[in-house]
């Protein structure tokens, strides 16, 4: 693997990387273990599916509303900072006891703020990268490393001290993420003239390649919904220990990190559409392995290594395509639409359907 190329002049590489690391560390604490935590609080599979779908569903509307506000003001970092701080404050309600309604309301408010952050930070990162968007992967890989550290460290800790530790760890990570957001500078304003008005956005959205890409991303994340919600519960029901489940999550993201390092070379050799298609085919193979052969540890290891393709390759290709298709001042809403329709609507559909069908 060749060493990383030098960062562009003026790029706040380490400040961007710190935010990504902390943001995805909180995701690494949430995704693998939150379903187990909710199960420990007495919720059944249908309720867990509904709660996770509710959290994911906030990505449908919230990113676009925050993106519209950022595009209107021409500044993105205030949106990221308010979102990160609001998410930490809202999550504090989840460390207290409560029934389904209390947890649902707290998760809804948390998601509305938390999902403001990442789409706008993606636009900020691309703005700082300027004419070298292919180097996005070198910044984003720190998010994967943060995810690995959280998921790998929490598994043994939760085995030792119990699932009651989880919300406190998450609250600390969310607070640190909010602090890191204040260190990231606002990028230079995007040029674009009329590209910022609603007519231009409408014309962009109705382009066939834009509609096709958004549909593909929606379906890909609908396929990931059952994985994010029930993978840990599935493996625990098959007799796999909790520490191993955490290490399998970490293994998948470690493979993703290697893919991000290789992404610039892959983009030089193949078209983004070819890379996206390859990720879809490998995702189909991965779900077959997880669904039918999860009792075998070697098969689970192979399936987790495919995370390099099903997330790393997919996201690396899709987000660069979104960057190209939504130029100038459309960046904020373009990233929000990508996040809302794929991780939001697609993920919510997958989580809800998995909860409904689980029993």
XYZ file of N, CA and C in Angstrom, residues 67-68 70-76 119-120 122-128 130-131 133 186-198 200-201 204 207 319-336:
168
model
N -29.913 20.806 5.752
C -29.179 21.142 4.534
C -29.736 22.380 3.855
N -31.069 22.488 3.835
C -31.699 23.686 3.271
C -31.272 24.924 4.052
N -28.497 25.299 5.821
C -27.082 25.577 5.562
C -26.887 26.223 4.198
N -27.614 25.728 3.175
C -27.503 26.320 1.844
C -28.044 27.754 1.834
N -29.122 27.989 2.585
C -29.719 29.317 2.632
C -28.758 30.329 3.253
N -28.091 29.923 4.339
C -27.171 30.824 5.029
C -25.791 30.856 4.384
N -25.474 29.839 3.591
C -24.157 29.768 2.981
C -23.066 29.362 3.952
N -23.445 28.828 5.113
C -22.486 28.377 6.126
C -22.963 27.044 6.691
N -22.031 26.097 6.814
C -22.403 24.741 7.211
C -21.992 24.390 8.635
N -24.170 14.800 6.943
C -24.261 15.303 5.563
C -23.572 16.655 5.374
N -23.724 17.557 6.359
C -23.085 18.862 6.224
C -21.577 18.768 6.400
N -19.813 16.227 5.453
C -19.330 15.703 4.172
C -19.151 16.843 3.171
N -20.138 17.744 3.105
C -20.024 18.890 2.204
C -18.866 19.794 2.603
N -18.664 19.985 3.908
C -17.541 20.787 4.402
C -16.218 20.154 3.984
N -16.113 18.841 4.133
C -14.869 18.141 3.782
C -14.562 18.293 2.304
N -15.560 18.078 1.450
C -15.332 18.227 0.011
C -14.980 19.669 -0.354
N -15.575 20.634 0.349
C -15.230 22.037 0.085
C -13.780 22.314 0.453
N -13.309 21.760 1.558
C -11.912 21.937 1.949
C -10.967 21.211 0.982
N -11.445 20.795 -2.214
C -11.372 21.559 -3.456
C -11.319 20.675 -4.684
N -10.249 20.812 -5.461
C -10.135 20.101 -6.743
C -9.633 18.675 -6.582
N -11.171 15.815 -4.780
C -12.166 15.078 -3.985
C -11.806 13.615 -3.774
N -14.931 26.909 9.043
C -15.840 27.012 7.911
C -15.024 27.021 6.619
N -15.413 26.234 5.591
C -14.663 26.241 4.332
C -14.952 27.500 3.524
N -14.162 27.744 2.481
C -14.459 28.877 1.602
C -15.844 28.725 1.004
N -16.560 29.837 0.775
C -17.917 29.736 0.214
C -17.882 29.124 -1.172
N -18.906 28.295 -1.456
C -18.998 27.648 -2.771
C -19.543 28.640 -3.786
N -18.977 28.575 -4.970
C -19.540 29.369 -6.070
C -20.652 28.566 -6.687
N -21.499 29.202 -7.447
C -22.546 28.428 -8.095
C -23.661 29.275 -8.633
N -23.776 30.538 -8.256
C -24.801 31.392 -8.816
C -26.169 30.782 -8.711
N -26.795 30.535 -9.878
C -28.154 30.037 -9.911
C -28.253 28.577 -9.487
N -27.106 27.909 -9.297
C -27.168 26.516 -8.871
C -27.801 26.384 -7.502
N -27.900 27.463 -6.755
C -28.486 27.371 -5.434
C -29.995 27.497 -5.420
N -30.660 27.848 -6.543
C -32.093 28.073 -6.451
C -32.881 26.781 -6.673
N -34.161 26.824 -6.299
C -34.982 25.624 -6.333
C -35.196 25.062 -7.720
N -33.103 24.994 -10.230
C -31.923 24.208 -10.590
C -31.910 22.875 -9.844
N -32.287 22.891 -8.564
C -32.345 21.652 -7.804
C -33.354 20.698 -8.414
N -31.980 19.146 -11.529
C -30.964 18.151 -11.193
C -31.606 16.849 -10.720
N -32.977 14.360 -13.406
C -32.071 13.717 -14.370
C -32.096 12.212 -14.139
N -20.793 8.577 -2.790
C -20.700 9.957 -2.310
C -19.928 10.830 -3.309
N -18.983 10.238 -4.029
C -18.302 11.023 -5.072
C -19.237 11.293 -6.241
N -20.131 10.340 -6.557
C -21.122 10.575 -7.607
C -22.092 11.679 -7.196
N -22.508 11.676 -5.935
C -23.378 12.749 -5.437
C -22.665 14.093 -5.524
N -21.389 14.115 -5.165
C -20.596 15.353 -5.226
C -20.547 15.898 -6.653
N -20.445 15.019 -7.633
C -20.378 15.455 -9.029
C -21.748 15.880 -9.559
N -22.804 15.215 -9.121
C -24.131 15.475 -9.661
C -24.815 16.684 -9.020
N -24.385 17.075 -7.814
C -24.960 18.232 -7.118
C -23.857 19.261 -6.897
N -23.584 20.094 -7.893
C -22.436 21.005 -7.796
C -22.751 22.266 -6.997
N -21.672 22.991 -6.673
C -21.800 24.328 -6.100
C -22.629 24.374 -4.838
N -23.588 25.302 -4.805
C -24.400 25.512 -3.617
C -25.467 24.442 -3.422
N -25.549 23.464 -4.328
C -26.466 22.339 -4.137
C -25.850 21.233 -3.279
N -24.586 21.398 -2.876
C -23.896 20.334 -2.155
C -24.618 19.928 -0.875
N -25.064 20.910 -0.091
C -25.695 20.585 1.184
C -26.948 19.758 1.004
N -27.817 20.173 0.076
C -29.059 19.425 -0.148
C -28.796 18.114 -0.872
N -27.784 18.086 -1.731
C -27.444 16.825 -2.390
C -27.000 15.773 -1.395
N -26.099 16.157 -0.483
C -25.650 15.221 0.545
C -26.805 14.828 1.468
N -27.702 15.777 1.761
C -28.840 15.484 2.623
C -29.798 14.507 1.950
